[in-house]
Amino acid sequence: MAQITITGVNLAYSCDETDTILRAALRVGLGFPYECNVGSCGNCRFELVEGEVEHVRADPPAWSERDRQRKRYLGCQARPLGDCRIKVNLREHYKSTHPPKRTQAHLFVVEDITHDIREFRFRLEDPAPFLPGQYALLSIPEVVGARAYSMCNVTETGEEWHFQIKRVPSGAATERLFAAVGIGDTIAADGPYGMAYLREDAPRDILCIAGGSGLSPMISITRAAAASPKLAGRQVHFIYGGRGARDICGEPMLRCLPGFGERIFYHPAVSMQESDPGGLSWSGRVGFVPDIAKELFGEDLARFEIYFAGPPAMAEATMRMLLEMKVPPAQVHYDQFY
Ligand SMILES: Cc1cc2nc3c(=O)[nH]c(=O)nc-3n(C[C@H](O)[C@H](O)[C@H](O)COP(=O)(O)OP(=O)(O)OC[C@H]3O[C@@H](n4cnc5c(N)ncnc54)[C@H](O)[C@@H]3O)c2cc1C
């Protein structure tokens, strides 16, 4: 067990050799900045003042040559090789409501949602509650490195975590998960993580924007908003986008919520009407989800609390559109997918 001391604030915490400097800090309730947890965003960068660390992922995308020269490492990837002193600016905002736990997850339901999105439901050996919109790290057997997946359910006890996962062609984790992980199997899980969770105290209507793999956290947020007494008078608009008609999903999950059609609204859209390989026809909206949001709400976007999730290109386009529409950044919540 290594002792990690944060310089300047006179704080120290323990980190075992199988954990990382970021996650061990979050487990003891410290506000260590982060976002993706898989070495891609760089938000958890810290400076190593004394001691030695090694990165779990040898060459994470967010770790630059300049970082190496300046002895900066990524908290989500750095394992201590003995006691360390580090420099990082802790922020209140990053403190976990439910500190993350490492546990075993037993798969008990697998259900197809579309041709390439499947729901996987796990029961946890050690229950861990989470906030709607948060994610966990799943270690898929024989795949190097854990992957981040957002939960789609709502739970108080944290006994079950359900995930809606999109199969990525030739993707190391998803190909393996879809082909070789079945009911009765157990995998290692670690969570919850993430800052893009439902703000029940925000006095605004809610807009959820999801593209493809972003379905899961937006479903969790909408389910929780539908059930929240604090949000009882609020509208929830759910925009979901896919390439063609066969990619469109989510409506049956929302239709069973109280208030569907009265204060909960579903707006699906395809980006490529003409080329659905499934041969399904489409007579609904056509366009990319940020454009659909702008078309539907225009200047009114600034009156919403906005949550979004999906592939990087969709997330970047959504962020650009929200900036252009002058939506206050404090009303926008997302964890970038990689
Ligand atoms: C916060 C967050 C939430 C997400 N939620 C969802 C979700 O709800 N549903 C969903 O379908 N997808 C989600 N994703 C995307 C998911 O984590 C995977 O990127 C995706 O499933 C592709 O994984 P793959 O291994 O099949 O594909 P690949 O193309 O083989 O791998 C892609 C991803 O794995 C990372 N990776 C590669 N090697 C390593 C390693 N050694 N250690 C760690 N990471 C590595 C890459 O940087 C890249 O991000 C989320 C991602 C993030 C960051």
mmCIF file of C-alpha atoms and ligand atoms in Angstrom:
data_model
loop_
_atom_site.group_PDB
_atom_site.id
_atom_site.type_symbol
_atom_site.label_atom_id
_atom_site.label_comp_id
_atom_site.label_asym_id
_atom_site.label_seq_id
_atom_site.Cartn_x
_atom_site.Cartn_y
_atom_site.Cartn_z
ATOM 1 C CA MET A 1 0.000 0.000 0.000
ATOM 2 C CA ALA A 2 1.524 3.337 -1.051
ATOM 3 C CA GLN A 3 0.951 6.684 0.631
ATOM 4 C CA ILE A 4 0.080 9.507 -1.795
ATOM 5 C CA THR A 5 0.654 13.002 -0.437
ATOM 6 C CA ILE A 6 -0.824 16.001 -2.222
ATOM 7 C CA THR A 7 1.523 18.952 -1.870
ATOM 8 C CA GLY A 8 0.210 22.351 -0.866
ATOM 9 C CA VAL A 9 -2.950 21.063 0.849
ATOM 10 C CA ASN A 10 -1.268 18.681 3.268
ATOM 11 C CA LEU A 11 -3.503 15.735 2.435
ATOM 12 C CA ALA A 12 -2.520 12.096 2.147
ATOM 13 C CA TYR A 13 -4.317 8.905 1.130
ATOM 14 C CA SER A 14 -3.515 5.252 0.540
ATOM 15 C CA CYS A 15 -3.423 3.620 -2.871
ATOM 16 C CA ASP A 16 -2.830 -0.105 -3.315
ATOM 17 C CA GLU A 17 -0.667 -1.421 -6.132
ATOM 18 C CA THR A 18 -3.675 -2.582 -8.184
ATOM 19 C CA ASP A 19 -5.413 0.792 -8.027
ATOM 20 C CA THR A 20 -4.680 4.116 -9.730
ATOM 21 C CA ILE A 21 -3.841 7.473 -8.179
ATOM 22 C CA LEU A 22 -7.094 9.017 -9.434
ATOM 23 C CA ARG A 23 -9.470 6.224 -8.454
ATOM 24 C CA ALA A 24 -7.973 5.705 -4.995
ATOM 25 C CA ALA A 25 -8.442 9.449 -4.352
ATOM 26 C CA LEU A 26 -12.098 9.315 -5.442
ATOM 27 C CA ARG A 27 -12.692 6.227 -3.257
ATOM 28 C CA VAL A 28 -11.707 8.212 -0.155
ATOM 29 C CA GLY A 29 -13.859 11.190 -1.146
ATOM 30 C CA LEU A 30 -11.286 13.586 -2.637
ATOM 31 C CA GLY A 31 -12.249 15.861 -5.534
ATOM 32 C CA PHE A 32 -9.535 14.742 -7.989
ATOM 33 C CA PRO A 33 -10.415 16.151 -11.469
ATOM 34 C CA TYR A 34 -11.161 13.622 -14.235
ATOM 35 C CA GLU A 35 -13.594 12.757 -16.984
ATOM 36 C CA CYS A 36 -13.112 9.647 -19.159
ATOM 37 C CA ASN A 37 -11.035 7.411 -16.842
ATOM 38 C CA VAL A 38 -9.464 5.580 -19.809
ATOM 39 C CA GLY A 39 -6.472 7.793 -20.617
ATOM 40 C CA SER A 40 -8.073 9.739 -23.455
ATOM 41 C CA CYS A 41 -9.178 13.142 -22.081
ATOM 42 C CA GLY A 42 -6.224 14.218 -19.918
ATOM 43 C CA ASN A 43 -8.356 15.948 -17.247
ATOM 44 C CA CYS A 44 -6.761 13.872 -14.459
ATOM 45 C CA ARG A 45 -3.186 15.004 -15.260
ATOM 46 C CA PHE A 46 -1.002 15.576 -12.168
ATOM 47 C CA GLU A 47 2.630 16.421 -11.534
ATOM 48 C CA LEU A 48 4.845 13.874 -9.835
ATOM 49 C CA VAL A 49 6.980 15.742 -7.287
ATOM 50 C CA GLU A 50 8.603 12.728 -5.629
ATOM 51 C CA GLY A 51 8.398 8.950 -6.017
ATOM 52 C CA GLU A 52 7.730 6.670 -8.981
ATOM 53 C CA VAL A 53 4.613 5.638 -10.896
ATOM 54 C CA GLU A 54 3.851 3.488 -13.942
ATOM 55 C CA HIS A 55 1.005 3.873 -16.397
ATOM 56 C CA VAL A 56 -1.373 0.910 -16.731
ATOM 57 C CA ARG A 57 -1.824 1.749 -20.398
ATOM 58 C CA ALA A 58 1.719 2.250 -21.640
ATOM 59 C CA ASP A 59 0.912 4.981 -24.158
ATOM 60 C CA PRO A 60 -2.448 6.601 -23.329
ATOM 61 C CA PRO A 61 -3.692 9.024 -26.031
ATOM 62 C CA ALA A 62 -3.804 12.049 -23.696
ATOM 63 C CA TRP A 63 -0.184 11.655 -22.497
ATOM 64 C CA SER A 64 2.152 13.841 -24.544
ATOM 65 C CA GLU A 65 5.920 14.136 -24.896
ATOM 66 C CA ARG A 66 5.672 17.469 -23.075
ATOM 67 C CA ASP A 67 3.913 15.694 -20.159
ATOM 68 C CA ARG A 68 6.773 13.172 -19.969
ATOM 69 C CA GLN A 69 9.385 15.906 -19.908
ATOM 70 C CA ARG A 70 7.536 17.788 -17.160
ATOM 71 C CA LYS A 71 6.906 14.640 -15.066
ATOM 72 C CA ARG A 72 3.165 14.896 -15.562
ATOM 73 C CA TYR A 73 1.113 11.689 -15.552
ATOM 74 C CA LEU A 74 -2.516 10.700 -15.938
ATOM 75 C CA GLY A 75 -4.215 9.929 -12.627
ATOM 76 C CA CYS A 76 -6.520 7.320 -14.186
ATOM 77 C CA GLN A 77 -3.538 5.356 -15.549
ATOM 78 C CA ALA A 78 -0.838 5.947 -12.910
ATOM 79 C CA ARG A 79 -0.097 3.209 -10.373
ATOM 80 C CA PRO A 80 2.283 4.097 -7.558
ATOM 81 C CA LEU A 81 5.526 2.102 -7.214
ATOM 82 C CA GLY A 82 5.963 3.249 -3.602
ATOM 83 C CA ASP A 83 5.072 6.396 -1.672
ATOM 84 C CA CYS A 84 4.625 9.515 -3.840
ATOM 85 C CA ARG A 85 4.190 13.253 -3.514
ATOM 86 C CA ILE A 86 2.042 14.795 -6.235
ATOM 87 C CA LYS A 87 0.729 18.198 -7.239
ATOM 88 C CA VAL A 88 -2.888 18.470 -8.374
ATOM 89 C CA ASN A 89 -5.672 21.034 -7.865
ATOM 90 C CA LEU A 90 -8.500 19.278 -6.059
ATOM 91 C CA ARG A 91 -11.983 20.611 -6.786
ATOM 92 C CA GLU A 92 -15.112 20.228 -4.665
ATOM 93 C CA HIS A 93 -17.120 19.577 -7.839
ATOM 94 C CA TYR A 94 -15.339 16.236 -8.460
ATOM 95 C CA LYS A 95 -16.086 14.718 -5.058
ATOM 96 C CA SER A 96 -18.192 11.583 -5.518
ATOM 97 C CA THR A 97 -21.677 11.424 -4.028
ATOM 98 C CA HIS A 98 -21.243 7.635 -4.082
ATOM 99 C CA PRO A 99 -17.527 6.826 -3.812
ATOM 100 C CA PRO A 100 -16.538 4.249 -6.459
ATOM 101 C CA LYS A 101 -16.095 0.601 -5.465
ATOM 102 C CA ARG A 102 -14.449 -2.372 -7.097
ATOM 103 C CA THR A 103 -16.658 -5.434 -7.200
ATOM 104 C CA GLN A 104 -17.656 -8.508 -9.210
ATOM 105 C CA ALA A 105 -20.678 -8.265 -11.501
ATOM 106 C CA HIS A 106 -22.752 -11.307 -12.488
ATOM 107 C CA LEU A 107 -24.504 -11.120 -15.864
ATOM 108 C CA PHE A 108 -28.133 -12.241 -15.599
ATOM 109 C CA VAL A 109 -29.969 -10.718 -18.596
ATOM 110 C CA VAL A 110 -28.897 -9.988 -22.172
ATOM 111 C CA GLU A 111 -31.410 -8.401 -24.556
ATOM 112 C CA ASP A 112 -31.108 -7.050 -28.111
ATOM 113 C CA ILE A 113 -32.269 -3.447 -28.536
ATOM 114 C CA THR A 114 -31.249 -2.972 -32.190
ATOM 115 C CA HIS A 115 -29.078 -4.901 -34.662
ATOM 116 C CA ASP A 116 -25.974 -3.599 -32.832
ATOM 117 C CA ILE A 117 -27.072 -2.344 -29.394
ATOM 118 C CA ARG A 118 -27.622 -4.802 -26.575
ATOM 119 C CA GLU A 119 -28.642 -4.399 -22.952
ATOM 120 C CA PHE A 120 -26.511 -6.276 -20.394
ATOM 121 C CA ARG A 121 -27.854 -6.488 -16.839
ATOM 122 C CA PHE A 122 -25.502 -7.316 -14.004
ATOM 123 C CA ARG A 123 -26.086 -8.087 -10.328
ATOM 124 C CA LEU A 124 -23.268 -6.800 -8.109
ATOM 125 C CA GLU A 125 -21.591 -8.836 -5.428
ATOM 126 C CA ASP A 126 -21.089 -5.642 -3.410
ATOM 127 C CA PRO A 127 -23.955 -3.230 -4.242
ATOM 128 C CA ALA A 128 -22.885 0.261 -5.319
ATOM 129 C CA PRO A 129 -25.446 3.037 -5.863
ATOM 130 C CA PHE A 130 -24.920 5.606 -8.620
ATOM 131 C CA LEU A 131 -26.465 8.829 -9.899
ATOM 132 C CA PRO A 132 -28.463 8.663 -13.153
ATOM 133 C CA GLY A 133 -26.075 9.390 -16.032
ATOM 134 C CA GLN A 134 -22.937 7.965 -14.406
ATOM 135 C CA TYR A 135 -20.717 5.225 -15.786
ATOM 136 C CA ALA A 136 -18.622 2.261 -14.624
ATOM 137 C CA LEU A 137 -15.434 0.593 -15.799
ATOM 138 C CA LEU A 138 -15.958 -2.977 -16.981
ATOM 139 C CA SER A 139 -13.100 -5.425 -17.430
ATOM 140 C CA ILE A 140 -14.010 -7.763 -20.257
ATOM 141 C CA PRO A 141 -12.137 -11.084 -19.972
ATOM 142 C CA GLU A 142 -9.050 -11.308 -22.208
ATOM 143 C CA VAL A 143 -9.301 -7.615 -23.202
ATOM 144 C CA VAL A 144 -6.461 -5.346 -22.120
ATOM 145 C CA GLY A 145 -7.738 -2.301 -20.186
ATOM 146 C CA ALA A 146 -11.196 -1.668 -18.728
ATOM 147 C CA ARG A 147 -13.788 0.187 -20.827
ATOM 148 C CA ALA A 148 -16.265 2.815 -19.643
ATOM 149 C CA TYR A 149 -20.000 2.081 -19.986
ATOM 150 C CA SER A 150 -22.893 4.156 -18.666
ATOM 151 C CA MET A 151 -25.725 2.614 -16.688
ATOM 152 C CA CYS A 152 -29.280 2.903 -18.085
ATOM 153 C CA ASN A 153 -31.225 1.920 -14.962
ATOM 154 C CA VAL A 154 -32.147 3.858 -11.848
ATOM 155 C CA THR A 155 -31.400 2.369 -8.460
ATOM 156 C CA GLU A 156 -31.264 3.402 -4.835
ATOM 157 C CA THR A 157 -29.496 0.329 -3.543
ATOM 158 C CA GLY A 158 -27.063 -0.238 -6.411
ATOM 159 C CA GLU A 159 -27.703 -3.978 -6.474
ATOM 160 C CA GLU A 160 -28.027 -3.991 -10.255
ATOM 161 C CA TRP A 161 -26.211 -2.123 -12.989
ATOM 162 C CA HIS A 162 -27.719 -2.279 -16.510
ATOM 163 C CA PHE A 163 -25.790 -1.154 -19.590
ATOM 164 C CA GLN A 164 -26.827 -0.491 -23.194
ATOM 165 C CA ILE A 165 -23.781 -1.148 -25.289
ATOM 166 C CA LYS A 166 -23.206 -0.631 -28.985
ATOM 167 C CA ARG A 167 -21.077 -3.144 -30.830
ATOM 168 C CA VAL A 168 -18.138 -1.455 -32.518
ATOM 169 C CA PRO A 169 -16.971 -3.290 -35.660
ATOM 170 C CA SER A 170 -13.581 -4.840 -34.804
ATOM 171 C CA GLY A 171 -13.764 -3.218 -31.329
ATOM 172 C CA ALA A 172 -11.687 -5.258 -28.881
ATOM 173 C CA ALA A 173 -14.066 -5.061 -25.910
ATOM 174 C CA THR A 174 -17.459 -4.990 -27.614
ATOM 175 C CA GLU A 175 -16.724 -7.830 -30.070
ATOM 176 C CA ARG A 176 -15.625 -9.967 -27.134
ATOM 177 C CA LEU A 177 -18.552 -8.910 -24.934
ATOM 178 C CA PHE A 178 -21.135 -9.650 -27.641
ATOM 179 C CA ALA A 179 -19.547 -12.931 -28.745
ATOM 180 C CA ALA A 180 -18.162 -14.528 -25.631
ATOM 181 C CA VAL A 181 -19.715 -13.140 -22.443
ATOM 182 C CA GLY A 182 -23.001 -14.829 -21.535
ATOM 183 C CA ILE A 183 -25.577 -15.210 -18.795
ATOM 184 C CA GLY A 184 -23.952 -16.601 -15.640
ATOM 185 C CA ASP A 185 -20.555 -15.034 -16.393
ATOM 186 C CA THR A 186 -18.823 -12.759 -13.884
ATOM 187 C CA ILE A 187 -16.661 -9.756 -14.712
ATOM 188 C CA ALA A 188 -14.829 -7.119 -12.670
ATOM 189 C CA ALA A 189 -16.606 -3.769 -12.392
ATOM 190 C CA ASP A 190 -15.543 -0.466 -10.851
ATOM 191 C CA GLY A 191 -17.723 2.578 -10.304
ATOM 192 C CA PRO A 192 -19.637 4.780 -10.302
ATOM 193 C CA TYR A 193 -17.787 7.576 -12.084
ATOM 194 C CA GLY A 194 -18.759 10.650 -14.077
ATOM 195 C CA MET A 195 -20.024 14.178 -13.708
ATOM 196 C CA ALA A 196 -22.863 14.171 -16.270
ATOM 197 C CA TYR A 197 -25.520 13.103 -13.781
ATOM 198 C CA LEU A 198 -29.064 14.376 -13.356
ATOM 199 C CA ARG A 199 -29.262 17.685 -11.446
ATOM 200 C CA GLU A 200 -32.547 17.375 -9.552
ATOM 201 C CA ASP A 201 -32.136 20.862 -8.095
ATOM 202 C CA ALA A 202 -31.960 22.627 -11.454
ATOM 203 C CA PRO A 203 -35.188 24.618 -11.935
ATOM 204 C CA ARG A 204 -35.456 24.028 -15.699
ATOM 205 C CA ASP A 205 -37.003 21.712 -18.280
ATOM 206 C CA ILE A 206 -34.668 18.963 -19.441
ATOM 207 C CA LEU A 207 -33.270 18.168 -22.846
ATOM 208 C CA CYS A 208 -31.464 14.841 -23.418
ATOM 209 C CA ILE A 209 -29.594 14.445 -26.685
ATOM 210 C CA ALA A 210 -28.251 10.996 -27.552
ATOM 211 C CA GLY A 211 -26.567 9.580 -30.611
ATOM 212 C CA GLY A 212 -25.911 5.833 -31.105
ATOM 213 C CA SER A 213 -23.872 4.579 -28.130
ATOM 214 C CA GLY A 214 -25.087 7.533 -26.012
ATOM 215 C CA LEU A 215 -28.482 5.921 -25.410
ATOM 216 C CA SER A 216 -27.779 4.391 -21.997
ATOM 217 C CA PRO A 217 -27.007 7.438 -19.781
ATOM 218 C CA MET A 218 -29.801 9.489 -21.377
ATOM 219 C CA ILE A 219 -32.299 6.678 -20.660
ATOM 220 C CA SER A 220 -31.172 6.598 -17.029
ATOM 221 C CA ILE A 221 -31.538 10.384 -16.712
ATOM 222 C CA THR A 222 -35.001 10.370 -18.305
ATOM 223 C CA ARG A 223 -36.183 7.495 -16.117
ATOM 224 C CA ALA A 224 -34.959 9.289 -13.006
ATOM 225 C CA ALA A 225 -36.456 12.630 -14.079
ATOM 226 C CA ALA A 226 -39.824 10.913 -14.648
ATOM 227 C CA ALA A 227 -39.761 9.516 -11.104
ATOM 228 C CA SER A 228 -38.314 12.542 -9.282
ATOM 229 C CA PRO A 229 -40.824 14.485 -7.128
ATOM 230 C CA LYS A 230 -38.531 17.534 -7.422
ATOM 231 C CA LEU A 231 -38.882 17.461 -11.221
ATOM 232 C CA ALA A 232 -42.611 16.652 -11.322
ATOM 233 C CA GLY A 233 -43.577 19.846 -13.171
ATOM 234 C CA ARG A 234 -40.695 19.724 -15.681
ATOM 235 C CA GLN A 235 -40.825 18.697 -19.316
ATOM 236 C CA VAL A 236 -38.280 16.189 -20.592
ATOM 237 C CA HIS A 237 -37.424 16.132 -24.307
ATOM 238 C CA PHE A 238 -35.394 13.175 -25.590
ATOM 239 C CA ILE A 239 -33.725 13.475 -28.994
ATOM 240 C CA TYR A 240 -32.235 10.247 -30.325
ATOM 241 C CA GLY A 241 -30.307 9.964 -33.554
ATOM 242 C CA GLY A 242 -29.005 7.058 -35.618
ATOM 243 C CA ARG A 243 -27.763 6.629 -39.154
ATOM 244 C CA GLY A 244 -30.805 4.806 -40.531
ATOM 245 C CA ALA A 245 -34.236 3.553 -39.459
ATOM 246 C CA ARG A 246 -32.848 0.290 -38.084
ATOM 247 C CA ASP A 247 -30.700 2.254 -35.586
ATOM 248 C CA ILE A 248 -33.605 4.098 -33.985
ATOM 249 C CA CYS A 249 -34.522 2.863 -30.529
ATOM 250 C CA GLY A 250 -35.429 4.002 -27.032
ATOM 251 C CA GLU A 251 -39.112 4.813 -27.471
ATOM 252 C CA PRO A 252 -40.484 1.662 -25.764
ATOM 253 C CA MET A 253 -38.324 2.470 -22.691
ATOM 254 C CA LEU A 254 -39.774 5.977 -22.484
ATOM 255 C CA ARG A 255 -43.339 5.114 -23.461
ATOM 256 C CA CYS A 256 -43.842 3.175 -20.208
ATOM 257 C CA LEU A 257 -42.843 6.169 -18.061
ATOM 258 C CA PRO A 258 -45.575 8.185 -16.323
ATOM 259 C CA GLY A 259 -46.134 11.427 -18.238
ATOM 260 C CA PHE A 260 -45.031 10.128 -21.658
ATOM 261 C CA GLY A 261 -46.694 12.271 -24.321
ATOM 262 C CA GLU A 262 -47.734 14.836 -21.702
ATOM 263 C CA ARG A 263 -44.445 16.047 -20.305
ATOM 264 C CA ILE A 264 -41.988 13.472 -21.643
ATOM 265 C CA PHE A 265 -41.423 13.674 -25.399
ATOM 266 C CA TYR A 266 -39.385 11.527 -27.772
ATOM 267 C CA HIS A 267 -37.897 13.005 -30.985
ATOM 268 C CA PRO A 268 -36.093 10.422 -33.136
ATOM 269 C CA ALA A 269 -34.089 11.361 -36.244
ATOM 270 C CA VAL A 270 -31.986 9.574 -38.835
ATOM 271 C CA SER A 271 -28.983 11.145 -40.510
ATOM 272 C CA MET A 272 -29.098 9.081 -43.727
ATOM 273 C CA GLN A 273 -32.653 8.498 -44.866
ATOM 274 C CA GLU A 274 -31.841 6.860 -48.168
ATOM 275 C CA SER A 275 -29.423 4.164 -47.165
ATOM 276 C CA ASP A 276 -30.885 1.987 -44.427
ATOM 277 C CA PRO A 277 -29.264 -1.417 -44.971
ATOM 278 C CA GLY A 278 -32.098 -2.997 -43.021
ATOM 279 C CA GLY A 279 -34.491 -1.887 -45.804
ATOM 280 C CA LEU A 280 -36.764 -0.096 -43.318
ATOM 281 C CA SER A 281 -38.451 3.055 -44.502
ATOM 282 C CA TRP A 282 -38.356 6.291 -42.522
ATOM 283 C CA SER A 283 -40.837 9.134 -42.621
ATOM 284 C CA GLY A 284 -39.677 11.034 -39.535
ATOM 285 C CA ARG A 285 -37.074 13.743 -38.987
ATOM 286 C CA VAL A 286 -33.832 13.664 -40.955
ATOM 287 C CA GLY A 287 -30.637 15.334 -39.775
ATOM 288 C CA PHE A 288 -27.931 15.258 -37.134
ATOM 289 C CA VAL A 289 -29.059 15.523 -33.509
ATOM 290 C CA PRO A 290 -27.592 19.002 -32.775
ATOM 291 C CA ASP A 291 -29.395 20.366 -35.855
ATOM 292 C CA ILE A 292 -32.634 18.691 -34.742
ATOM 293 C CA ALA A 293 -32.284 20.267 -31.277
ATOM 294 C CA LYS A 294 -31.741 23.690 -32.857
ATOM 295 C CA GLU A 295 -34.673 23.205 -35.229
ATOM 296 C CA LEU A 296 -36.995 22.150 -32.396
ATOM 297 C CA PHE A 297 -36.047 24.721 -29.761
ATOM 298 C CA GLY A 298 -33.950 27.508 -31.330
ATOM 299 C CA GLU A 299 -33.293 30.331 -28.859
ATOM 300 C CA ASP A 300 -35.297 28.455 -26.222
ATOM 301 C CA LEU A 301 -32.367 26.037 -25.809
ATOM 302 C CA ALA A 302 -30.970 28.398 -23.189
ATOM 303 C CA ARG A 303 -33.906 27.681 -20.904
ATOM 304 C CA PHE A 304 -33.093 23.939 -20.648
ATOM 305 C CA GLU A 305 -30.829 21.859 -18.452
ATOM 306 C CA ILE A 306 -29.074 19.894 -21.205
ATOM 307 C CA TYR A 307 -27.499 16.418 -21.042
ATOM 308 C CA PHE A 308 -25.903 14.719 -24.007
ATOM 309 C CA ALA A 309 -23.927 11.589 -24.862
ATOM 310 C CA GLY A 310 -22.657 9.850 -27.955
ATOM 311 C CA PRO A 311 -19.678 9.363 -30.252
ATOM 312 C CA PRO A 312 -16.998 12.094 -30.261
ATOM 313 C CA ALA A 313 -18.080 13.764 -33.545
ATOM 314 C CA MET A 314 -21.689 14.056 -32.339
ATOM 315 C CA ALA A 315 -20.593 15.387 -28.933
ATOM 316 C CA GLU A 316 -18.301 18.003 -30.493
ATOM 317 C CA ALA A 317 -21.008 19.167 -32.917
ATOM 318 C CA THR A 318 -23.523 19.371 -30.047
ATOM 319 C CA MET A 319 -21.133 21.407 -27.896
ATOM 320 C CA ARG A 320 -20.453 23.811 -30.800
ATOM 321 C CA MET A 321 -24.170 24.262 -31.428
ATOM 322 C CA LEU A 322 -24.897 24.937 -27.735
ATOM 323 C CA LEU A 323 -22.116 27.526 -27.596
ATOM 324 C CA GLU A 324 -23.446 29.178 -30.732
ATOM 325 C CA MET A 325 -26.939 29.251 -29.177
ATOM 326 C CA LYS A 326 -25.449 30.850 -26.043
ATOM 327 C CA VAL A 327 -26.579 28.142 -23.639
ATOM 328 C CA PRO A 328 -24.829 28.860 -20.312
ATOM 329 C CA PRO A 329 -22.099 26.184 -19.865
ATOM 330 C CA ALA A 330 -23.278 25.477 -16.293
ATOM 331 C CA GLN A 331 -26.525 24.114 -17.783
ATOM 332 C CA VAL A 332 -24.738 21.613 -20.029
ATOM 333 C CA HIS A 333 -23.620 18.182 -18.784
ATOM 334 C CA TYR A 334 -21.702 15.508 -20.666
ATOM 335 C CA ASP A 335 -18.879 13.035 -20.219
ATOM 336 C CA GLN A 336 -16.993 12.724 -23.476
ATOM 337 C CA PHE A 337 -17.084 9.175 -24.924
ATOM 338 C CA TYR A 338 -13.876 7.789 -26.493
HETATM 339 C C1 LIG B 1 -17.448 8.009 -20.015
HETATM 340 C C2 LIG B 1 -17.754 7.008 -21.117
HETATM 341 C C3 LIG B 1 -18.986 6.377 -21.149
HETATM 342 C C4 LIG B 1 -19.281 5.469 -22.173
HETATM 343 N N1 LIG B 1 -20.525 4.873 -22.191
HETATM 344 C C5 LIG B 1 -20.846 4.019 -23.198
HETATM 345 C C6 LIG B 1 -22.140 3.400 -23.252
HETATM 346 O O1 LIG B 1 -23.004 3.607 -22.393
HETATM 347 N N2 LIG B 1 -22.403 2.550 -24.286
HETATM 348 C C7 LIG B 1 -21.482 2.281 -25.268
HETATM 349 O O2 LIG B 1 -21.783 1.499 -26.174
HETATM 350 N N3 LIG B 1 -20.242 2.849 -25.233
HETATM 351 C C8 LIG B 1 -19.897 3.694 -24.230
HETATM 352 N N4 LIG B 1 -18.632 4.254 -24.188
HETATM 353 C C9 LIG B 1 -17.622 3.843 -25.201
HETATM 354 C C10 LIG B 1 -16.870 2.563 -24.726
HETATM 355 O O3 LIG B 1 -16.135 2.836 -23.558
HETATM 356 C C11 LIG B 1 -15.862 1.991 -25.751
HETATM 357 O O4 LIG B 1 -15.003 3.013 -26.214
HETATM 358 C C12 LIG B 1 -16.546 1.347 -26.934
HETATM 359 O O5 LIG B 1 -17.406 0.308 -26.511
HETATM 360 C C13 LIG B 1 -15.505 0.766 -27.909
HETATM 361 O O6 LIG B 1 -14.718 -0.177 -27.240
HETATM 362 P P1 LIG B 1 -14.042 -1.376 -28.020
HETATM 363 O O7 LIG B 1 -12.954 -1.937 -27.178
HETATM 364 O O8 LIG B 1 -15.062 -2.325 -28.544
HETATM 365 O O9 LIG B 1 -13.428 -0.642 -29.304
HETATM 366 P P2 LIG B 1 -11.905 -0.348 -29.611
HETATM 367 O O10 LIG B 1 -11.947 0.481 -30.858
HETATM 368 O O11 LIG B 1 -11.098 -1.597 -29.656
HETATM 369 O O12 LIG B 1 -11.428 0.484 -28.355
HETATM 370 C C14 LIG B 1 -11.805 1.819 -28.260
HETATM 371 C C15 LIG B 1 -11.671 2.408 -26.908
HETATM 372 O O13 LIG B 1 -10.927 1.639 -25.987
HETATM 373 C C16 LIG B 1 -9.870 2.422 -25.482
HETATM 374 N N5 LIG B 1 -8.740 1.545 -25.154
HETATM 375 C C17 LIG B 1 -7.945 0.876 -25.996
HETATM 376 N N6 LIG B 1 -6.978 0.232 -25.301
HETATM 377 C C18 LIG B 1 -7.201 0.511 -23.985
HETATM 378 C C19 LIG B 1 -6.535 0.149 -22.776
HETATM 379 N N7 LIG B 1 -5.457 -0.609 -22.766
HETATM 380 N N8 LIG B 1 -7.047 0.639 -21.613
HETATM 381 C C20 LIG B 1 -8.150 1.417 -21.607
HETATM 382 N N9 LIG B 1 -8.803 1.798 -22.733
HETATM 383 C C21 LIG B 1 -8.323 1.342 -23.898
HETATM 384 C C22 LIG B 1 -9.557 3.353 -26.628
HETATM 385 O O14 LIG B 1 -8.875 4.503 -26.178
HETATM 386 C C23 LIG B 1 -10.938 3.722 -27.053
HETATM 387 O O15 LIG B 1 -11.493 4.668 -26.202
HETATM 388 C C24 LIG B 1 -18.311 5.170 -23.176
HETATM 389 C C25 LIG B 1 -17.054 5.790 -23.112
HETATM 390 C C26 LIG B 1 -16.767 6.693 -22.110
HETATM 391 C C27 LIG B 1 -15.401 7.332 -22.051
#
